[in-house]
Amino acid sequence: MSEDLLREILQELRGVKSELVFLNQRVGKLEEGQARLEESYARLEGSYARLEESQVRLEKAQARLEENQQKLEVKIENEVIDKIRALFDDREIQNHRLDRIEVKLENVIVDLGYLVTKVARMERMA
């Protein structure tokens, strides 16, 4: 009976050994999977770092654009608006001069009409 018991124990040990081999294979596959996950995580961290750097660059570029826009607004307010106002004032002065010239021209036309009438009368008398 002890020989049968030994055989049974041997069979159990072989079963345990095959299960250990199977478990070792599974552990090896799990370790490989974990290594791949760690590599993927490292790549993801690198991508995230690059994304953060890009965001920082974009924020700096946006800040520069806003600063340039403010400078442009100030320049428009200080220079362009003043120049437009000066052009408008100059145009008003020109319009006023043209109005005075038109009045004088009308007076000259009236005087010319009077002189033409007077010359025509004098020619009839002569």
mmCIF file of N, CA and C in Angstrom:
data_model
loop_
_atom_site.group_PDB
_atom_site.id
_atom_site.type_symbol
_atom_site.label_atom_id
_atom_site.label_comp_id
_atom_site.label_asym_id
_atom_site.label_seq_id
_atom_site.Cartn_x
_atom_site.Cartn_y
_atom_site.Cartn_z
ATOM 1 N N MET A 1 0.807 -1.175 0.000
ATOM 2 C CA MET A 1 0.000 0.000 0.000
ATOM 3 C C MET A 1 0.857 1.247 0.000
ATOM 4 N N SER A 2 1.934 1.168 0.559
ATOM 5 C CA SER A 2 2.758 2.341 0.596
ATOM 6 C C SER A 2 3.288 2.653 -0.800
ATOM 7 N N GLU A 3 3.449 1.629 -1.620
ATOM 8 C CA GLU A 3 3.895 1.874 -2.997
ATOM 9 C C GLU A 3 2.789 2.577 -3.784
ATOM 10 N N ASP A 4 1.573 2.198 -3.570
ATOM 11 C CA ASP A 4 0.446 2.857 -4.241
ATOM 12 C C ASP A 4 0.338 4.302 -3.780
ATOM 13 N N LEU A 5 0.564 4.484 -2.514
ATOM 14 C CA LEU A 5 0.506 5.829 -1.970
ATOM 15 C C LEU A 5 1.619 6.685 -2.566
ATOM 16 N N LEU A 6 2.776 6.104 -2.703
ATOM 17 C CA LEU A 6 3.883 6.839 -3.306
ATOM 18 C C LEU A 6 3.590 7.189 -4.762
ATOM 19 N N ARG A 7 3.008 6.228 -5.476
ATOM 20 C CA ARG A 7 2.653 6.496 -6.876
ATOM 21 C C ARG A 7 1.604 7.624 -6.953
ATOM 22 N N GLU A 8 0.663 7.576 -6.068
ATOM 23 C CA GLU A 8 -0.378 8.605 -6.052
ATOM 24 C C GLU A 8 0.232 9.968 -5.744
ATOM 25 N N ILE A 9 1.148 9.974 -4.783
ATOM 26 C CA ILE A 9 1.833 11.221 -4.428
ATOM 27 C C ILE A 9 2.675 11.696 -5.615
ATOM 28 N N LEU A 10 3.335 10.765 -6.281
ATOM 29 C CA LEU A 10 4.142 11.110 -7.450
ATOM 30 C C LEU A 10 3.261 11.706 -8.540
ATOM 31 N N GLN A 11 2.109 11.114 -8.743
ATOM 32 C CA GLN A 11 1.180 11.618 -9.761
ATOM 33 C C GLN A 11 0.712 13.027 -9.379
ATOM 34 N N GLU A 12 0.416 13.187 -8.094
ATOM 35 C CA GLU A 12 -0.008 14.513 -7.618
ATOM 36 C C GLU A 12 1.108 15.527 -7.842
ATOM 37 N N LEU A 13 2.330 15.111 -7.532
ATOM 38 C CA LEU A 13 3.468 16.021 -7.708
ATOM 39 C C LEU A 13 3.657 16.375 -9.181
ATOM 40 N N ARG A 14 3.467 15.398 -10.065
ATOM 41 C CA ARG A 14 3.579 15.682 -11.506
ATOM 42 C C ARG A 14 2.482 16.674 -11.921
ATOM 43 N N GLY A 15 1.269 16.474 -11.392
ATOM 44 C CA GLY A 15 0.174 17.416 -11.690
ATOM 45 C C GLY A 15 0.493 18.806 -11.179
ATOM 46 N N VAL A 16 1.030 18.852 -9.959
ATOM 47 C CA VAL A 16 1.415 20.149 -9.379
ATOM 48 C C VAL A 16 2.524 20.765 -10.210
ATOM 49 N N LYS A 17 3.475 19.935 -10.653
ATOM 50 C CA LYS A 17 4.588 20.440 -11.469
ATOM 51 C C LYS A 17 4.063 21.005 -12.784
ATOM 52 N N SER A 18 3.139 20.297 -13.430
ATOM 53 C CA SER A 18 2.612 20.801 -14.706
ATOM 54 C C SER A 18 1.813 22.088 -14.481
ATOM 55 N N GLU A 19 1.124 22.155 -13.346
ATOM 56 C CA GLU A 19 0.401 23.384 -13.040
ATOM 57 C C GLU A 19 1.382 24.527 -12.774
ATOM 58 N N LEU A 20 2.489 24.221 -12.089
ATOM 59 C CA LEU A 20 3.514 25.230 -11.846
ATOM 60 C C LEU A 20 4.123 25.720 -13.156
ATOM 61 N N VAL A 21 4.376 24.795 -14.067
ATOM 62 C CA VAL A 21 4.916 25.180 -15.373
ATOM 63 C C VAL A 21 3.917 26.090 -16.085
ATOM 64 N N PHE A 22 2.636 25.698 -16.053
ATOM 65 C CA PHE A 22 1.589 26.490 -16.676
ATOM 66 C C PHE A 22 1.512 27.875 -16.023
ATOM 67 N N LEU A 23 1.556 27.891 -14.683
ATOM 68 C CA LEU A 23 1.506 29.174 -13.959
ATOM 69 C C LEU A 23 2.731 30.028 -14.267
ATOM 70 N N ASN A 24 3.902 29.399 -14.360
ATOM 71 C CA ASN A 24 5.115 30.142 -14.723
ATOM 72 C C ASN A 24 4.986 30.758 -16.108
ATOM 73 N N GLN A 25 4.399 30.018 -17.030
ATOM 74 C CA GLN A 25 4.181 30.553 -18.381
ATOM 75 C C GLN A 25 3.221 31.741 -18.317
ATOM 76 N N ARG A 26 2.149 31.589 -17.537
ATOM 77 C CA ARG A 26 1.173 32.679 -17.403
ATOM 78 C C ARG A 26 1.815 33.910 -16.757
ATOM 79 N N VAL A 27 2.634 33.657 -15.727
ATOM 80 C CA VAL A 27 3.325 34.767 -15.067
ATOM 81 C C VAL A 27 4.261 35.453 -16.056
ATOM 82 N N GLY A 28 4.950 34.663 -16.866
ATOM 83 C CA GLY A 28 5.836 35.230 -17.883
ATOM 84 C C GLY A 28 5.055 36.102 -18.866
ATOM 85 N N LYS A 29 3.899 35.618 -19.310
ATOM 86 C CA LYS A 29 3.067 36.390 -20.230
ATOM 87 C C LYS A 29 2.542 37.659 -19.553
ATOM 88 N N LEU A 30 2.170 37.529 -18.284
ATOM 89 C CA LEU A 30 1.703 38.706 -17.543
ATOM 90 C C LEU A 30 2.821 39.736 -17.397
ATOM 91 N N GLU A 31 4.035 39.243 -17.131
ATOM 92 C CA GLU A 31 5.178 40.155 -17.016
ATOM 93 C C GLU A 31 5.450 40.853 -18.340
ATOM 94 N N GLU A 32 5.336 40.098 -19.448
ATOM 95 C CA GLU A 32 5.514 40.708 -20.771
ATOM 96 C C GLU A 32 4.438 41.769 -21.018
ATOM 97 N N GLY A 33 3.197 41.421 -20.673
ATOM 98 C CA GLY A 33 2.100 42.376 -20.829
ATOM 99 C C GLY A 33 2.315 43.620 -19.979
ATOM 100 N N GLN A 34 2.797 43.404 -18.756
ATOM 101 C CA GLN A 34 3.071 44.532 -17.880
ATOM 102 C C GLN A 34 4.186 45.402 -18.460
ATOM 103 N N ALA A 35 5.212 44.777 -19.014
ATOM 104 C CA ALA A 35 6.316 45.534 -19.622
ATOM 105 C C ALA A 35 5.791 46.366 -20.789
ATOM 106 N N ARG A 36 4.907 45.754 -21.623
ATOM 107 C CA ARG A 36 4.324 46.506 -22.740
ATOM 108 C C ARG A 36 3.474 47.675 -22.240
ATOM 109 N N LEU A 37 2.723 47.419 -21.170
ATOM 110 C CA LEU A 37 1.914 48.490 -20.585
ATOM 111 C C LEU A 37 2.795 49.625 -20.063
ATOM 112 N N GLU A 38 3.909 49.241 -19.419
ATOM 113 C CA GLU A 38 4.823 50.261 -18.902
ATOM 114 C C GLU A 38 5.435 51.070 -20.040
ATOM 115 N N GLU A 39 5.780 50.398 -21.140
ATOM 116 C CA GLU A 39 6.310 51.109 -22.306
ATOM 117 C C GLU A 39 5.258 52.050 -22.881
ATOM 118 N N SER A 40 4.041 51.546 -22.995
ATOM 119 C CA SER A 40 2.947 52.386 -23.509
ATOM 120 C C SER A 40 2.719 53.578 -22.599
ATOM 121 N N TYR A 41 2.776 53.338 -21.299
ATOM 122 C CA TYR A 41 2.583 54.422 -20.337
ATOM 123 C C TYR A 41 3.702 55.459 -20.469
ATOM 124 N N ALA A 42 4.939 54.980 -20.647
ATOM 125 C CA ALA A 42 6.069 55.896 -20.815
ATOM 126 C C ALA A 42 5.885 56.732 -22.086
ATOM 127 N N ARG A 43 5.434 56.093 -23.189
ATOM 128 C CA ARG A 43 5.190 56.841 -24.430
ATOM 129 C C ARG A 43 4.069 57.858 -24.219
ATOM 130 N N LEU A 44 3.046 57.445 -23.486
ATOM 131 C CA LEU A 44 1.929 58.332 -23.205
ATOM 132 C C LEU A 44 2.383 59.529 -22.379
ATOM 133 N N GLU A 45 3.233 59.268 -21.394
ATOM 134 C CA GLU A 45 3.774 60.368 -20.597
ATOM 135 C C GLU A 45 4.582 61.327 -21.466
ATOM 136 N N GLY A 46 5.378 60.778 -22.399
ATOM 137 C CA GLY A 46 6.151 61.623 -23.320
ATOM 138 C C GLY A 46 5.231 62.456 -24.196
ATOM 139 N N SER A 47 4.178 61.819 -24.689
ATOM 140 C CA SER A 47 3.216 62.555 -25.511
ATOM 141 C C SER A 47 2.547 63.652 -24.709
ATOM 142 N N TYR A 48 2.207 63.337 -23.487
ATOM 143 C CA TYR A 48 1.565 64.325 -22.615
ATOM 144 C C TYR A 48 2.512 65.496 -22.350
ATOM 145 N N ALA A 49 3.787 65.206 -22.130
ATOM 146 C CA ALA A 49 4.772 66.265 -21.892
ATOM 147 C C ALA A 49 4.898 67.151 -23.128
ATOM 148 N N ARG A 50 4.936 66.522 -24.314
ATOM 149 C CA ARG A 50 5.022 67.316 -25.553
ATOM 150 C C ARG A 50 3.765 68.162 -25.739
ATOM 151 N N LEU A 51 2.636 67.602 -25.386
ATOM 152 C CA LEU A 51 1.377 68.333 -25.480
ATOM 153 C C LEU A 51 1.382 69.546 -24.554
ATOM 154 N N GLU A 52 1.878 69.351 -23.347
ATOM 155 C CA GLU A 52 1.970 70.471 -22.410
ATOM 156 C C GLU A 52 2.914 71.546 -22.944
ATOM 157 N N GLU A 53 4.055 71.138 -23.526
ATOM 158 C CA GLU A 53 4.997 72.099 -24.105
ATOM 159 C C GLU A 53 4.335 72.873 -25.242
ATOM 160 N N SER A 54 3.589 72.167 -26.066
ATOM 161 C CA SER A 54 2.888 72.833 -27.168
ATOM 162 C C SER A 54 1.868 73.820 -26.642
ATOM 163 N N GLN A 55 1.187 73.437 -25.594
ATOM 164 C CA GLN A 55 0.198 74.337 -25.008
ATOM 165 C C GLN A 55 0.875 75.589 -24.463
ATOM 166 N N VAL A 56 2.008 75.425 -23.823
ATOM 167 C CA VAL A 56 2.748 76.575 -23.293
ATOM 168 C C VAL A 56 3.172 77.493 -24.436
ATOM 169 N N ARG A 57 3.669 76.898 -25.543
ATOM 170 C CA ARG A 57 4.075 77.705 -26.698
ATOM 171 C C ARG A 57 2.880 78.451 -27.276
ATOM 172 N N LEU A 58 1.745 77.766 -27.371
ATOM 173 C CA LEU A 58 0.534 78.413 -27.895
ATOM 174 C C LEU A 58 0.086 79.559 -26.996
ATOM 175 N N GLU A 59 0.167 79.355 -25.700
ATOM 176 C CA GLU A 59 -0.227 80.412 -24.770
ATOM 177 C C GLU A 59 0.701 81.621 -24.899
ATOM 178 N N LYS A 60 2.006 81.360 -25.064
ATOM 179 C CA LYS A 60 2.950 82.464 -25.249
ATOM 180 C C LYS A 60 2.669 83.200 -26.557
ATOM 181 N N ALA A 61 2.388 82.439 -27.625
ATOM 182 C CA ALA A 61 2.080 83.059 -28.912
ATOM 183 C C ALA A 61 0.806 83.888 -28.817
ATOM 184 N N GLN A 62 -0.178 83.362 -28.107
ATOM 185 C CA GLN A 62 -1.427 84.104 -27.933
ATOM 186 C C GLN A 62 -1.171 85.392 -27.151
ATOM 187 N N ALA A 63 -0.342 85.322 -26.132
ATOM 188 C CA ALA A 63 -0.015 86.507 -25.342
ATOM 189 C C ALA A 63 0.671 87.553 -26.214
ATOM 190 N N ARG A 64 1.597 87.093 -27.087
ATOM 191 C CA ARG A 64 2.266 88.029 -27.998
ATOM 192 C C ARG A 64 1.265 88.666 -28.954
ATOM 193 N N LEU A 65 0.343 87.858 -29.471
ATOM 194 C CA LEU A 65 -0.678 88.394 -30.378
ATOM 195 C C LEU A 65 -1.545 89.427 -29.674
ATOM 196 N N GLU A 66 -1.935 89.137 -28.452
ATOM 197 C CA GLU A 66 -2.755 90.089 -27.708
ATOM 198 C C GLU A 66 -1.984 91.375 -27.452
ATOM 199 N N GLU A 67 -0.705 91.245 -27.129
ATOM 200 C CA GLU A 67 0.128 92.423 -26.892
ATOM 201 C C GLU A 67 0.244 93.259 -28.164
ATOM 202 N N ASN A 68 0.490 92.589 -29.298
ATOM 203 C CA ASN A 68 0.589 93.302 -30.575
ATOM 204 C C ASN A 68 -0.739 93.948 -30.945
ATOM 205 N N GLN A 69 -1.833 93.273 -30.644
ATOM 206 C CA GLN A 69 -3.149 93.841 -30.931
ATOM 207 C C GLN A 69 -3.360 95.106 -30.101
ATOM 208 N N GLN A 70 -2.962 95.057 -28.837
ATOM 209 C CA GLN A 70 -3.107 96.241 -27.989
ATOM 210 C C GLN A 70 -2.254 97.393 -28.517
ATOM 211 N N LYS A 71 -1.027 97.089 -28.963
ATOM 212 C CA LYS A 71 -0.169 98.124 -29.532
ATOM 213 C C LYS A 71 -0.812 98.728 -30.768
ATOM 214 N N LEU A 72 -1.387 97.862 -31.596
ATOM 215 C CA LEU A 72 -2.052 98.335 -32.808
ATOM 216 C C LEU A 72 -3.247 99.213 -32.465
ATOM 217 N N GLU A 73 -4.023 98.803 -31.470
ATOM 218 C CA GLU A 73 -5.174 99.607 -31.052
ATOM 219 C C GLU A 73 -4.721 100.977 -30.570
ATOM 220 N N VAL A 74 -3.658 101.014 -29.781
ATOM 221 C CA VAL A 74 -3.138 102.291 -29.278
ATOM 222 C C VAL A 74 -2.672 103.153 -30.440
ATOM 223 N N LYS A 75 -1.972 102.525 -31.392
ATOM 224 C CA LYS A 75 -1.473 103.278 -32.544
ATOM 225 C C LYS A 75 -2.634 103.834 -33.355
ATOM 226 N N ILE A 76 -3.672 103.018 -33.536
ATOM 227 C CA ILE A 76 -4.841 103.500 -34.277
ATOM 228 C C ILE A 76 -5.479 104.663 -33.532
ATOM 229 N N GLU A 77 -5.635 104.504 -32.221
ATOM 230 C CA GLU A 77 -6.256 105.574 -31.443
ATOM 231 C C GLU A 77 -5.421 106.847 -31.467
ATOM 232 N N ASN A 78 -4.111 106.714 -31.369
ATOM 233 C CA ASN A 78 -3.260 107.895 -31.259
ATOM 234 C C ASN A 78 -2.894 108.514 -32.598
ATOM 235 N N GLU A 79 -2.643 107.714 -33.596
ATOM 236 C CA GLU A 79 -2.151 108.251 -34.859
ATOM 237 C C GLU A 79 -3.229 108.306 -35.936
ATOM 238 N N VAL A 80 -3.846 107.197 -36.191
ATOM 239 C CA VAL A 80 -4.767 107.110 -37.321
ATOM 240 C C VAL A 80 -5.992 107.981 -37.087
ATOM 241 N N ILE A 81 -6.554 107.919 -35.897
ATOM 242 C CA ILE A 81 -7.751 108.724 -35.622
ATOM 243 C C ILE A 81 -7.420 110.204 -35.719
ATOM 244 N N ASP A 82 -6.252 110.607 -35.203
ATOM 245 C CA ASP A 82 -5.853 112.013 -35.315
ATOM 246 C C ASP A 82 -5.692 112.424 -36.775
ATOM 247 N N LYS A 83 -5.115 111.542 -37.577
ATOM 248 C CA LYS A 83 -4.944 111.859 -38.996
ATOM 249 C C LYS A 83 -6.290 111.944 -39.712
ATOM 250 N N ILE A 84 -7.196 111.055 -39.374
ATOM 251 C CA ILE A 84 -8.535 111.104 -39.973
ATOM 252 C C ILE A 84 -9.233 112.396 -39.557
ATOM 253 N N ARG A 85 -9.096 112.749 -38.289
ATOM 254 C CA ARG A 85 -9.701 113.992 -37.796
ATOM 255 C C ARG A 85 -9.095 115.194 -38.537
ATOM 256 N N ALA A 86 -7.769 115.179 -38.744
ATOM 257 C CA ALA A 86 -7.114 116.274 -39.462
ATOM 258 C C ALA A 86 -7.614 116.340 -40.900
ATOM 259 N N LEU A 87 -7.765 115.181 -41.540
ATOM 260 C CA LEU A 87 -8.296 115.166 -42.910
ATOM 261 C C LEU A 87 -9.718 115.707 -42.946
ATOM 262 N N PHE A 88 -10.518 115.331 -41.980
ATOM 263 C CA PHE A 88 -11.891 115.829 -41.922
ATOM 264 C C PHE A 88 -11.907 117.344 -41.745
ATOM 265 N N ASP A 89 -11.058 117.844 -40.827
ATOM 266 C CA ASP A 89 -10.974 119.288 -40.616
ATOM 267 C C ASP A 89 -10.532 119.995 -41.885
ATOM 268 N N ASP A 90 -9.521 119.434 -42.561
ATOM 269 C CA ASP A 90 -9.035 120.030 -43.804
ATOM 270 C C ASP A 90 -10.144 120.045 -44.858
ATOM 271 N N ARG A 91 -10.914 118.981 -44.896
ATOM 272 C CA ARG A 91 -12.024 118.901 -45.854
ATOM 273 C C ARG A 91 -13.070 119.972 -45.545
ATOM 274 N N GLU A 92 -13.326 120.203 -44.273
ATOM 275 C CA GLU A 92 -14.273 121.252 -43.885
ATOM 276 C C GLU A 92 -13.756 122.627 -44.323
ATOM 277 N N ILE A 93 -12.469 122.851 -44.144
ATOM 278 C CA ILE A 93 -11.875 124.129 -44.569
ATOM 279 C C ILE A 93 -11.998 124.278 -46.079
ATOM 280 N N GLN A 94 -11.708 123.221 -46.822
ATOM 281 C CA GLN A 94 -11.821 123.271 -48.290
ATOM 282 C C GLN A 94 -13.264 123.534 -48.712
ATOM 283 N N ASN A 95 -14.216 122.881 -48.036
ATOM 284 C CA ASN A 95 -15.627 123.118 -48.358
ATOM 285 C C ASN A 95 -16.012 124.573 -48.099
ATOM 286 N N HIS A 96 -15.523 125.127 -46.994
ATOM 287 C CA HIS A 96 -15.807 126.525 -46.681
ATOM 288 C C HIS A 96 -15.207 127.447 -47.752
ATOM 289 N N ARG A 97 -13.964 127.155 -48.158
ATOM 290 C CA ARG A 97 -13.324 127.965 -49.221
ATOM 291 C C ARG A 97 -14.105 127.850 -50.522
ATOM 292 N N LEU A 98 -14.529 126.647 -50.867
ATOM 293 C CA LEU A 98 -15.309 126.456 -52.093
ATOM 294 C C LEU A 98 -16.631 127.210 -52.022
ATOM 295 N N ASP A 99 -17.262 127.217 -50.870
ATOM 296 C CA ASP A 99 -18.508 127.976 -50.712
ATOM 297 C C ASP A 99 -18.259 129.465 -50.952
ATOM 298 N N ARG A 100 -17.167 129.996 -50.378
ATOM 299 C CA ARG A 100 -16.837 131.424 -50.594
ATOM 300 C C ARG A 100 -16.534 131.698 -52.060
ATOM 301 N N ILE A 101 -15.807 130.772 -52.707
ATOM 302 C CA ILE A 101 -15.479 130.947 -54.132
ATOM 303 C C ILE A 101 -16.757 130.920 -54.958
ATOM 304 N N GLU A 102 -17.691 130.039 -54.624
ATOM 305 C CA GLU A 102 -18.960 129.975 -55.355
ATOM 306 C C GLU A 102 -19.732 131.284 -55.221
ATOM 307 N N VAL A 103 -19.736 131.852 -54.009
ATOM 308 C CA VAL A 103 -20.429 133.146 -53.807
ATOM 309 C C VAL A 103 -19.782 134.216 -54.662
ATOM 310 N N LYS A 104 -18.436 134.261 -54.649
ATOM 311 C CA LYS A 104 -17.724 135.267 -55.452
ATOM 312 C C LYS A 104 -17.980 135.040 -56.935
ATOM 313 N N LEU A 105 -18.009 133.779 -57.357
ATOM 314 C CA LEU A 105 -18.271 133.456 -58.756
ATOM 315 C C LEU A 105 -19.671 133.910 -59.154
ATOM 316 N N GLU A 106 -20.639 133.700 -58.270
ATOM 317 C CA GLU A 106 -21.998 134.161 -58.558
ATOM 318 C C GLU A 106 -22.032 135.680 -58.701
ATOM 319 N N ASN A 107 -21.286 136.367 -57.833
ATOM 320 C CA ASN A 107 -21.211 137.838 -57.926
ATOM 321 C C ASN A 107 -20.571 138.258 -59.247
ATOM 322 N N VAL A 108 -19.494 137.550 -59.638
ATOM 323 C CA VAL A 108 -18.827 137.870 -60.903
ATOM 324 C C VAL A 108 -19.791 137.626 -62.063
ATOM 325 N N ILE A 109 -20.556 136.550 -62.014
ATOM 326 C CA ILE A 109 -21.519 136.244 -63.083
ATOM 327 C C ILE A 109 -22.586 137.334 -63.161
ATOM 328 N N VAL A 110 -23.063 137.770 -61.998
ATOM 329 C CA VAL A 110 -24.068 138.855 -61.977
ATOM 330 C C VAL A 110 -23.466 140.120 -62.567
ATOM 331 N N ASP A 111 -22.241 140.452 -62.103
ATOM 332 C CA ASP A 111 -21.577 141.656 -62.627
ATOM 333 C C ASP A 111 -21.323 141.536 -64.121
ATOM 334 N N LEU A 112 -20.921 140.349 -64.565
ATOM 335 C CA LEU A 112 -20.663 140.127 -65.990
ATOM 336 C C LEU A 112 -21.947 140.294 -66.790
ATOM 337 N N GLY A 113 -23.028 139.755 -66.243
ATOM 338 C CA GLY A 113 -24.327 139.919 -66.920
ATOM 339 C C GLY A 113 -24.702 141.385 -67.035
ATOM 340 N N TYR A 114 -24.460 142.128 -65.957
ATOM 341 C CA TYR A 114 -24.745 143.559 -65.989
ATOM 342 C C TYR A 114 -23.896 144.260 -67.033
ATOM 343 N N LEU A 115 -22.592 143.913 -67.059
ATOM 344 C CA LEU A 115 -21.686 144.557 -68.026
ATOM 345 C C LEU A 115 -22.057 144.187 -69.452
ATOM 346 N N VAL A 116 -22.429 142.941 -69.700
ATOM 347 C CA VAL A 116 -22.822 142.524 -71.047
ATOM 348 C C VAL A 116 -24.064 143.302 -71.476
ATOM 349 N N THR A 117 -24.999 143.479 -70.580
ATOM 350 C CA THR A 117 -26.206 144.241 -70.894
ATOM 351 C C THR A 117 -25.858 145.692 -71.178
ATOM 352 N N LYS A 118 -24.978 146.260 -70.383
ATOM 353 C CA LYS A 118 -24.575 147.655 -70.557
ATOM 354 C C LYS A 118 -23.845 147.839 -71.882
ATOM 355 N N VAL A 119 -22.944 146.890 -72.234
ATOM 356 C CA VAL A 119 -22.210 146.984 -73.508
ATOM 357 C C VAL A 119 -23.187 146.852 -74.665
ATOM 358 N N ALA A 120 -24.147 145.959 -74.538
ATOM 359 C CA ALA A 120 -25.127 145.779 -75.608
ATOM 360 C C ALA A 120 -25.937 147.066 -75.794
ATOM 361 N N ARG A 121 -26.327 147.747 -74.727
ATOM 362 C CA ARG A 121 -27.062 149.010 -74.840
ATOM 363 C C ARG A 121 -26.204 150.084 -75.479
ATOM 364 N N MET A 122 -24.937 150.107 -75.105
ATOM 365 C CA MET A 122 -24.040 151.132 -75.656
ATOM 366 C C MET A 122 -23.818 150.904 -77.142
ATOM 367 N N GLU A 123 -23.764 149.611 -77.522
ATOM 368 C CA GLU A 123 -23.581 149.313 -78.951
ATOM 369 C C GLU A 123 -24.816 149.725 -79.733
ATOM 370 N N ARG A 124 -25.982 149.592 -79.150
ATOM 371 C CA ARG A 124 -27.200 150.001 -79.841
ATOM 372 C C ARG A 124 -27.250 151.502 -79.975
ATOM 373 N N MET A 125 -26.750 152.171 -79.006
ATOM 374 C CA MET A 125 -26.735 153.632 -79.061
ATOM 375 C C MET A 125 -25.698 154.138 -80.043
ATOM 376 N N ALA A 126 -24.703 153.419 -80.274
ATOM 377 C CA ALA A 126 -23.637 153.894 -81.140
ATOM 378 C C ALA A 126 -23.885 153.615 -82.568
#
